[in-house]
PDB file of C-alpha atoms in Angstrom:
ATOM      1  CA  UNK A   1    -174.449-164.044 -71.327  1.00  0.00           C
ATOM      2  CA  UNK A   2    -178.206-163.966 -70.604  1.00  0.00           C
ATOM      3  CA  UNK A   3    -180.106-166.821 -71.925  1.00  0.00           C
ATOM      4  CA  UNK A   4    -183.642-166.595 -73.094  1.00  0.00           C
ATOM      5  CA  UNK A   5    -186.198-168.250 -74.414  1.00  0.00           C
ATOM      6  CA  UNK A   6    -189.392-167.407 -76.341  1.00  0.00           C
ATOM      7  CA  UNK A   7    -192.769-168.981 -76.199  1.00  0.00           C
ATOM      8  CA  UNK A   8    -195.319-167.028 -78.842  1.00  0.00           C
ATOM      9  CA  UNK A   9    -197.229-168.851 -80.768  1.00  0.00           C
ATOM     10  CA  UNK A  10    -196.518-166.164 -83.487  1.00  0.00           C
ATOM     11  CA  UNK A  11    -193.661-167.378 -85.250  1.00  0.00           C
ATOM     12  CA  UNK A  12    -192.815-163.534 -87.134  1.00  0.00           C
ATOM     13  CA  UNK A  13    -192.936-161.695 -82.994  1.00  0.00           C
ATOM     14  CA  UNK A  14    -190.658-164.572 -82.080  1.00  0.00           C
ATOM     15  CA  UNK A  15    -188.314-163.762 -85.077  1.00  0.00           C
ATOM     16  CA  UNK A  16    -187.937-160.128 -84.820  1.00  0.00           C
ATOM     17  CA  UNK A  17    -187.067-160.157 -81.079  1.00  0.00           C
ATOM     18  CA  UNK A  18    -185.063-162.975 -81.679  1.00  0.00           C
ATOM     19  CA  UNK A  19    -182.835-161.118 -83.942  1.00  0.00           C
ATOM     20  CA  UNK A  20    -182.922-158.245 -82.073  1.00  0.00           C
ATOM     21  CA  UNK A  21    -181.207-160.251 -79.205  1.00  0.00           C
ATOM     22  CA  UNK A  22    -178.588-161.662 -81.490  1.00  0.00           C
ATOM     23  CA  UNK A  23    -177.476-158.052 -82.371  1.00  0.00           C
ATOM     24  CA  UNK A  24    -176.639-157.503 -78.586  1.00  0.00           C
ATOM     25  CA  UNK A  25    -173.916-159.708 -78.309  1.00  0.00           C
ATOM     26  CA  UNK A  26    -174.937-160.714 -74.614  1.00  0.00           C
ATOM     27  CA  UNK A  27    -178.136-162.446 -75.078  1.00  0.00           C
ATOM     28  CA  UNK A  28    -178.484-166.096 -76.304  1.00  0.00           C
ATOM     29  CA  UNK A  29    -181.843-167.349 -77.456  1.00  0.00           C
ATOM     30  CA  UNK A  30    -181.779-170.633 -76.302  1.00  0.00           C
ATOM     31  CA  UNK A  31    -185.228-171.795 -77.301  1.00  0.00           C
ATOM     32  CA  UNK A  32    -187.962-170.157 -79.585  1.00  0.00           C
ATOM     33  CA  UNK A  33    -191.274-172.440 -79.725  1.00  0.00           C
ATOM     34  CA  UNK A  34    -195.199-171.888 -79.462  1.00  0.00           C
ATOM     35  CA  UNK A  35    -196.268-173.408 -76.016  1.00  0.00           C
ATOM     36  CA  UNK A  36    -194.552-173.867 -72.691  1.00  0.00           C
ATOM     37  CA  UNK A  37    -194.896-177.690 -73.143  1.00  0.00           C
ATOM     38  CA  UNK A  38    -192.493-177.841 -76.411  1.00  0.00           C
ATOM     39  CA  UNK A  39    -190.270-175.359 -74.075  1.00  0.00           C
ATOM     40  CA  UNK A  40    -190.236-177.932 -70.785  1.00  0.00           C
ATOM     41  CA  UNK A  41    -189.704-180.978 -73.587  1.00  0.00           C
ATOM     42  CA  UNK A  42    -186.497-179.423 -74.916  1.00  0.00           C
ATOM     43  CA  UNK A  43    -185.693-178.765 -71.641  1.00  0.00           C
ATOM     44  CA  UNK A  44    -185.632-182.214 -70.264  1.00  0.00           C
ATOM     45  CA  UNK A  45    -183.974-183.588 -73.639  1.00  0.00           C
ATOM     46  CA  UNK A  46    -181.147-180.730 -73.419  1.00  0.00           C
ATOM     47  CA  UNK A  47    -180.593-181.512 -69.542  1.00  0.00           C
ATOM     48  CA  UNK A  48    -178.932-177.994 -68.656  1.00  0.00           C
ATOM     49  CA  UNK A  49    -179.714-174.978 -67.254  1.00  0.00           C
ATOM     50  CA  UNK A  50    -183.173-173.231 -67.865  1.00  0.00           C
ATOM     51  CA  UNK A  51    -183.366-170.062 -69.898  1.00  0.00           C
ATOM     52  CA  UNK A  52    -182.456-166.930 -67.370  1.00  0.00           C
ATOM     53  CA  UNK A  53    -185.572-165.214 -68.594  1.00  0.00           C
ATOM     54  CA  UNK A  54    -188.676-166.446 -70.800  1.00  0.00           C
ATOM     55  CA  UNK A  55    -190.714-163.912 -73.054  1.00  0.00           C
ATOM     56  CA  UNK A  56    -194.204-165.331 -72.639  1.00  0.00           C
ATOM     57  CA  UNK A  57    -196.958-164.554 -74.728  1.00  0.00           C
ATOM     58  CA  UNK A  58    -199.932-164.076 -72.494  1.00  0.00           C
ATOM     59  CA  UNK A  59    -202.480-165.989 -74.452  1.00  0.00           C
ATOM     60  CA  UNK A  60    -201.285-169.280 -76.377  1.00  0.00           C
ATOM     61  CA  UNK A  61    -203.325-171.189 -78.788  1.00  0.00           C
ATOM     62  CA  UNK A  62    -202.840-174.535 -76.914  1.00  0.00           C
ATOM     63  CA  UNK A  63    -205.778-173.783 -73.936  1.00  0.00           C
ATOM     64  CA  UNK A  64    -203.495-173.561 -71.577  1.00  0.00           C
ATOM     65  CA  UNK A  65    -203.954-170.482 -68.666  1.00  0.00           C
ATOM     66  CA  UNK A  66    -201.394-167.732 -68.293  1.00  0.00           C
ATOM     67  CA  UNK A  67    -201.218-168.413 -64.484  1.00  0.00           C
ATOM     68  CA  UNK A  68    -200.443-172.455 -65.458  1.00  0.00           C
ATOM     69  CA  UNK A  69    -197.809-171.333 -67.520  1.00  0.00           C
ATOM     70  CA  UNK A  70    -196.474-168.964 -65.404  1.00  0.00           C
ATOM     71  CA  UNK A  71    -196.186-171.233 -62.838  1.00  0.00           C
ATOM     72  CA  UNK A  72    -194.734-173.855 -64.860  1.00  0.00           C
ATOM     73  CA  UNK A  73    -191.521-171.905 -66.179  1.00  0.00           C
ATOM     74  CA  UNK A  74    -191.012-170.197 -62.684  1.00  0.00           C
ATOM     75  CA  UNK A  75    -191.047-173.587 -61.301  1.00  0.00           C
ATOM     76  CA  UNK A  76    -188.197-174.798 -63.626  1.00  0.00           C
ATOM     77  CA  UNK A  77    -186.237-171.637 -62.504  1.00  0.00           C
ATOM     78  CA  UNK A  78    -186.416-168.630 -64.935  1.00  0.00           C
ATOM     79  CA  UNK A  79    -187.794-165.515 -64.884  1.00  0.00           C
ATOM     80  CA  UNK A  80    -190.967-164.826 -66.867  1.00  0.00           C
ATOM     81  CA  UNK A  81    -191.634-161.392 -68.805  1.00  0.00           C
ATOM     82  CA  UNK A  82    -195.445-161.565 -70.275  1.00  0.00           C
ATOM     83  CA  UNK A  83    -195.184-160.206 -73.693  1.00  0.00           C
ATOM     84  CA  UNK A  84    -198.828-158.715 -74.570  1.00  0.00           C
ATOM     85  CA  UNK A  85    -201.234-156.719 -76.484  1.00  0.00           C
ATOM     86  CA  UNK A  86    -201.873-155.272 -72.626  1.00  0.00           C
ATOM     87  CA  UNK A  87    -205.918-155.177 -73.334  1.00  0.00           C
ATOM     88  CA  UNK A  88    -206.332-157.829 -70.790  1.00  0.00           C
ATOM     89  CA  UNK A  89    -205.747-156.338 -67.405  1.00  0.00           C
ATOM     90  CA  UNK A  90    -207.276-158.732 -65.389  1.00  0.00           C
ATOM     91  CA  UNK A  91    -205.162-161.618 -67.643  1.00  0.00           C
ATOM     92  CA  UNK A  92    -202.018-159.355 -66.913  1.00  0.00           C
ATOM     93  CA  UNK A  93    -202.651-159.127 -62.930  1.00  0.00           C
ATOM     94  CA  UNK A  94    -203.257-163.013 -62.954  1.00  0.00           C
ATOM     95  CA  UNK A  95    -199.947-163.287 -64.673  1.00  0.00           C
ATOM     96  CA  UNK A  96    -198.300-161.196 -62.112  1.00  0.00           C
ATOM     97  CA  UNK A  97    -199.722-162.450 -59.236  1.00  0.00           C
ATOM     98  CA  UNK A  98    -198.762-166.331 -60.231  1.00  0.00           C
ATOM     99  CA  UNK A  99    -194.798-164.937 -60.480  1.00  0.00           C
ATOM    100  CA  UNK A 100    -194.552-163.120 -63.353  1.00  0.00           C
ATOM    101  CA  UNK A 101    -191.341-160.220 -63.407  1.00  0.00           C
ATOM    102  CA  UNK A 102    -192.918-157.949 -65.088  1.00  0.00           C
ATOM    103  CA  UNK A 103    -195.103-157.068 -68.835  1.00  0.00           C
ATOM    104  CA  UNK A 104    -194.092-155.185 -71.662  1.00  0.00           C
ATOM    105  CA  UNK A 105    -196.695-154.580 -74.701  1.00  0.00           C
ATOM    106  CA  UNK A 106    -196.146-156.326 -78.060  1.00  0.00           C
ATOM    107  CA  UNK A 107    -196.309-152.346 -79.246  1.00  0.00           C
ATOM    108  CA  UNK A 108    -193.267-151.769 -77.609  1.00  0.00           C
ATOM    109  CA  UNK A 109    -189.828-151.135 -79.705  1.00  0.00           C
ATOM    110  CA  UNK A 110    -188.056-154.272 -80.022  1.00  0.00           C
ATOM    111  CA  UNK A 111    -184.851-152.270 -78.092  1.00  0.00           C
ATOM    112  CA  UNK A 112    -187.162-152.112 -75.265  1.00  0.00           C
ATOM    113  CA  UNK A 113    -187.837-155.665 -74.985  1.00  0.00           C
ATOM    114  CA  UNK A 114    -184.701-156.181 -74.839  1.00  0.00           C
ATOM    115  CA  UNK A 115    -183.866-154.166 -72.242  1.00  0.00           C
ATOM    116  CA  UNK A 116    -186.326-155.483 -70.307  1.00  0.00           C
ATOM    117  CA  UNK A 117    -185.095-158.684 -70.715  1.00  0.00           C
ATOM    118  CA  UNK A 118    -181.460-157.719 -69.825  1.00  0.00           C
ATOM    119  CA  UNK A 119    -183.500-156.124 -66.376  1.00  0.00           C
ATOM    120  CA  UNK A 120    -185.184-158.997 -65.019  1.00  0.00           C
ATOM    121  CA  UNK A 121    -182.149-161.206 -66.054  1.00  0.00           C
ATOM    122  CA  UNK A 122    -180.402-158.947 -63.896  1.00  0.00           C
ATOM    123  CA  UNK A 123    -182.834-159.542 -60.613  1.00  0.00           C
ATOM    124  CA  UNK A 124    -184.053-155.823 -61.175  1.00  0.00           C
ATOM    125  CA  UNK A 125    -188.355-154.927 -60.874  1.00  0.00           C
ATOM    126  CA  UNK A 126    -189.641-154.447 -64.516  1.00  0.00           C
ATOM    127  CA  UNK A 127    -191.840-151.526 -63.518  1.00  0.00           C
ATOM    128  CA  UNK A 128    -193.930-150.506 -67.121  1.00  0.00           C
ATOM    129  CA  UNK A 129    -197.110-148.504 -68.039  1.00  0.00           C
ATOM    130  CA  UNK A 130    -198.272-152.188 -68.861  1.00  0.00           C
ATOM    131  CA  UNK A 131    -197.451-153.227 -64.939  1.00  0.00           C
ATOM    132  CA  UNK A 132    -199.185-149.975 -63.721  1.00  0.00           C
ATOM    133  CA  UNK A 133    -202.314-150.514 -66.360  1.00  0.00           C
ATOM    134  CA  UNK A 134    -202.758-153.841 -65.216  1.00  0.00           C
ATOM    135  CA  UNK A 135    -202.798-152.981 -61.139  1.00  0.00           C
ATOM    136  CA  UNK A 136    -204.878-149.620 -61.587  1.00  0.00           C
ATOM    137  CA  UNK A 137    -207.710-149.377 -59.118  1.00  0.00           C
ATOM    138  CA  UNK A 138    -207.395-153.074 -58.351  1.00  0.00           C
ATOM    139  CA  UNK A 139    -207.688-152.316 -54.760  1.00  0.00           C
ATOM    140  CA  UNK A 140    -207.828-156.168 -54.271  1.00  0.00           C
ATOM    141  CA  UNK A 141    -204.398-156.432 -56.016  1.00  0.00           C
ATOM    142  CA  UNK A 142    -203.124-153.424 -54.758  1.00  0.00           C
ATOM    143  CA  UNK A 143    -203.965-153.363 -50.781  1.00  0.00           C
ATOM    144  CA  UNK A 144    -201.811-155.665 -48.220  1.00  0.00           C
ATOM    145  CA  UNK A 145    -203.479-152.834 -45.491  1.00  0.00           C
ATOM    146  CA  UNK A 146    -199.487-152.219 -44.526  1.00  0.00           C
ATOM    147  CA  UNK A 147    -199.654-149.903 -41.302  1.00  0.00           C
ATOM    148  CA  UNK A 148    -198.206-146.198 -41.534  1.00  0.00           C
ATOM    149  CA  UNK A 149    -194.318-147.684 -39.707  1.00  0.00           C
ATOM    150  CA  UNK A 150    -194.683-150.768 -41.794  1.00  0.00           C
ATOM    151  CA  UNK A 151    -194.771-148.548 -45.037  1.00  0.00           C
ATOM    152  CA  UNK A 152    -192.296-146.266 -43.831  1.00  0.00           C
ATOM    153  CA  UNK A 153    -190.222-149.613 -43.553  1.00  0.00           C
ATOM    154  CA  UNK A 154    -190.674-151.122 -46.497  1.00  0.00           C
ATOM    155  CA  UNK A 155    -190.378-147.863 -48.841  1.00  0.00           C
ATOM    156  CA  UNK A 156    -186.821-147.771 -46.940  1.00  0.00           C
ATOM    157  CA  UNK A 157    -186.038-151.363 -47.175  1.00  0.00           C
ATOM    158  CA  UNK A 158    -187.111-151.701 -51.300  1.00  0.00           C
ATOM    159  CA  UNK A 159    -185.322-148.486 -51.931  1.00  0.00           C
ATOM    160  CA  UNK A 160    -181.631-150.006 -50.413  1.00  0.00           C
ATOM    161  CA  UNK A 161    -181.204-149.497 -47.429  1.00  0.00           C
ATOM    162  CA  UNK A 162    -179.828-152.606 -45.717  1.00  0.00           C
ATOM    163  CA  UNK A 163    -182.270-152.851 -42.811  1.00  0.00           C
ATOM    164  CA  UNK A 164    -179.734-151.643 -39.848  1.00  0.00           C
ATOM    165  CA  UNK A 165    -180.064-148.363 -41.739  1.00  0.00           C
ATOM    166  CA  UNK A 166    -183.603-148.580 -42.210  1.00  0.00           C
ATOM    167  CA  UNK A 167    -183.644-148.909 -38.181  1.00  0.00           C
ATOM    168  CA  UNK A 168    -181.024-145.485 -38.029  1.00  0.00           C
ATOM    169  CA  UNK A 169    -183.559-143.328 -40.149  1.00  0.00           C
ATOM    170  CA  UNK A 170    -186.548-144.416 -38.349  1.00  0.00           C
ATOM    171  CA  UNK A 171    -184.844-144.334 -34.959  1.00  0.00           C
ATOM    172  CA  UNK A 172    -185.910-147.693 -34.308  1.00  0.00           C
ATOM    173  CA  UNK A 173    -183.816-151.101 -33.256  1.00  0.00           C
ATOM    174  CA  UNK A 174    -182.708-153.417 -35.845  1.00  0.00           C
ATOM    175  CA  UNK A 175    -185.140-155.848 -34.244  1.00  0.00           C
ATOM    176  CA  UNK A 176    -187.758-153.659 -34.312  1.00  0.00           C
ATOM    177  CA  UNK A 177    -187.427-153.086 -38.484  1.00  0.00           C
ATOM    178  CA  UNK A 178    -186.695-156.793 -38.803  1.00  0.00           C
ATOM    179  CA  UNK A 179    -190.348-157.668 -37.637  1.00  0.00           C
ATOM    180  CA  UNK A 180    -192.080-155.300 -39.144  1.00  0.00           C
ATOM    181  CA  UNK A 181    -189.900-156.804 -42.331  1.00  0.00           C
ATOM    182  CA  UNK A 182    -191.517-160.460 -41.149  1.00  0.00           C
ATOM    183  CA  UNK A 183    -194.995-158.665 -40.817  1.00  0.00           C
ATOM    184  CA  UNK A 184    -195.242-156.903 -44.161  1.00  0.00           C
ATOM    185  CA  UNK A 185    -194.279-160.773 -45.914  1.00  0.00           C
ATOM    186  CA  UNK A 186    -196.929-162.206 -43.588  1.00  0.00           C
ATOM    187  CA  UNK A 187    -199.528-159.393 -44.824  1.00  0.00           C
ATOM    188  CA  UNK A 188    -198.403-159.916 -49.184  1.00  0.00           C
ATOM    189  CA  UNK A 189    -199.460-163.746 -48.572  1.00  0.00           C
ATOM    190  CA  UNK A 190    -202.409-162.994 -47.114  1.00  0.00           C
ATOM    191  CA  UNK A 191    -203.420-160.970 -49.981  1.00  0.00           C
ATOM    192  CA  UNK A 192    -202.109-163.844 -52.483  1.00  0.00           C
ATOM    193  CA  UNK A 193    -199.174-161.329 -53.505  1.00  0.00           C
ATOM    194  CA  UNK A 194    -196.094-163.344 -51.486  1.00  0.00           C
ATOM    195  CA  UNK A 195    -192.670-161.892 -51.003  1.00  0.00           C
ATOM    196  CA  UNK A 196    -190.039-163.771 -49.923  1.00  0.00           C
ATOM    197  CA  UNK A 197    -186.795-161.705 -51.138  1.00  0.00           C
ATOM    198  CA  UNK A 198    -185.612-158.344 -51.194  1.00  0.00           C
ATOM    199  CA  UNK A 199    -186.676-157.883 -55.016  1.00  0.00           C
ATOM    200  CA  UNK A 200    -189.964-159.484 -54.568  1.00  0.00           C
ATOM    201  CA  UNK A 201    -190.338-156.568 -51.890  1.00  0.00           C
ATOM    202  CA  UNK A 202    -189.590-154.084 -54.382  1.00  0.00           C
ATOM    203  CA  UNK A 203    -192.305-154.989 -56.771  1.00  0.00           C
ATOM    204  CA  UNK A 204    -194.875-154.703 -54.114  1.00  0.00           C
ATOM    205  CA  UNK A 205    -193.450-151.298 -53.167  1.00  0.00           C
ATOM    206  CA  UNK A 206    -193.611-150.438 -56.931  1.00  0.00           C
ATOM    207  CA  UNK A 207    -197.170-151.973 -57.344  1.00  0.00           C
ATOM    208  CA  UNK A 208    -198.727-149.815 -54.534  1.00  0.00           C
ATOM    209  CA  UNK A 209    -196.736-146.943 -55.258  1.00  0.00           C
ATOM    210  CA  UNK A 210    -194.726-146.546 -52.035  1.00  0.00           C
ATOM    211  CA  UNK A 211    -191.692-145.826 -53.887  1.00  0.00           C
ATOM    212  CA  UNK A 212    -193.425-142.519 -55.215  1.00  0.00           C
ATOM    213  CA  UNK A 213    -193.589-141.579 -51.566  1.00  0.00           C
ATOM    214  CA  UNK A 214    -190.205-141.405 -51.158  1.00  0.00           C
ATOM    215  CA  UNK A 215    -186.493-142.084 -52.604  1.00  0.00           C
ATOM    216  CA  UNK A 216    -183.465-142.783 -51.631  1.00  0.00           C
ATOM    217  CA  UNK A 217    -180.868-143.582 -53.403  1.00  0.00           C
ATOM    218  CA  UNK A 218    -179.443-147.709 -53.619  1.00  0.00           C
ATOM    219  CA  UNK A 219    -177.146-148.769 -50.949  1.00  0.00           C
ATOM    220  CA  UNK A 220    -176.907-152.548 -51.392  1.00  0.00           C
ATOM    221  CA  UNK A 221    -178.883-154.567 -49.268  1.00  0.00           C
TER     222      UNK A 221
END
């Protein structure tokens, strides 16, 4: 059972996602409130585990940032999907870049927010038109400056090949992929875009479009 929470400070978009969950059968709303702080309260007075994923509305009525929120509910240990208008790119990217999983549009069917939810819940990359809108000729965003081997790594790597593999198709050691593995992480903090696990290495590869480049298909990791 996934649990979720909702922070909107529209009560009626809370309510018709919310029942939308409840139809599935595997989601439990856990929480439905207006800012992150009411969220974190609960939290502390309910003393178990955080939601799996949060729905976040990207702009709350409280003053509060999108990247301070963000933050905040990654901290605690969920996931965070920005629910949005999407006419804010550059409050989208900020989202993304302080931990966000993904965005989905407020426009969207209430079946797709769902699914996204049951997607990130799962550990998958939410990749949207609302993800690629936001990143679109954000070179800044968009360039770690990942040499021609280190992209033919990573596109590899995100894709599912465990890295030994990755090392076979490239005709390269194992050691040899693993570094350029440790380089490519070293390169997304530089740019303020970190990726410390295999996932968070799929997003990048999605964000820069590396995974349109090639495909493979999944083989665990």
């Amino acid at each position: 059972m996934t649990r979720v929470a909702f922070v909107d400070d529209h009560e009626s978009v809370r309510l018709g996602v919310e029942a939308a969950c409840a139809r599935t059968g595997t989601t439990q709303v856990i929480f439905s409130g207006a800012t992150v702080d009411a969220y974190l309260a609960w939290r502390r007075e309910d003393g178990g585990a955080p939601a799996d994923v949060v729905v976040l509305d990207l702009t709350l009525g409280d003053g509060t940032t999108v990247s301070e929120n963000v933050n905040r509910l990654v901290d605690d240990g969920s996931a965070v999907i920005i629910y949005s208008v999407a006419d804010r790119p550059a409050a989208v990217r900020e989202a993304l870049q302080a931990g966000a999983a993904g965005v989905i549009s407020k426009a969207s069917p209430v079946h797709d927010v769902v699914s996204a939810i049951e997607t990130v819940a799962a550990g998958d990359a939410l990749n949207t038109v609302e993800w690629a809108s936001a990143i679109e000729g954000d070179r800044a965003f968009a360039d770690a400056q990942l040499s021609v081997r280190e992209r033919e790594v990573l596109r590899l790597y995100a894709a599912g090949l465990p890295l030994k593999a990755v090392g076979e198709r490239l005709g390269i050691a194992f050691s040899t992929a693993k570094e350029n593995i440790t380089r490519i992480r070293i390169k997304y903090v530089e740019v303020g875009r970190p990726a410390p696990t295999k996932v968070d290495l799929l997003r990048r590869a999605l964000e820069d479009g590396l995974l349109e480049e090639y495909s493979v298909g999944a083989n665990g990791g």
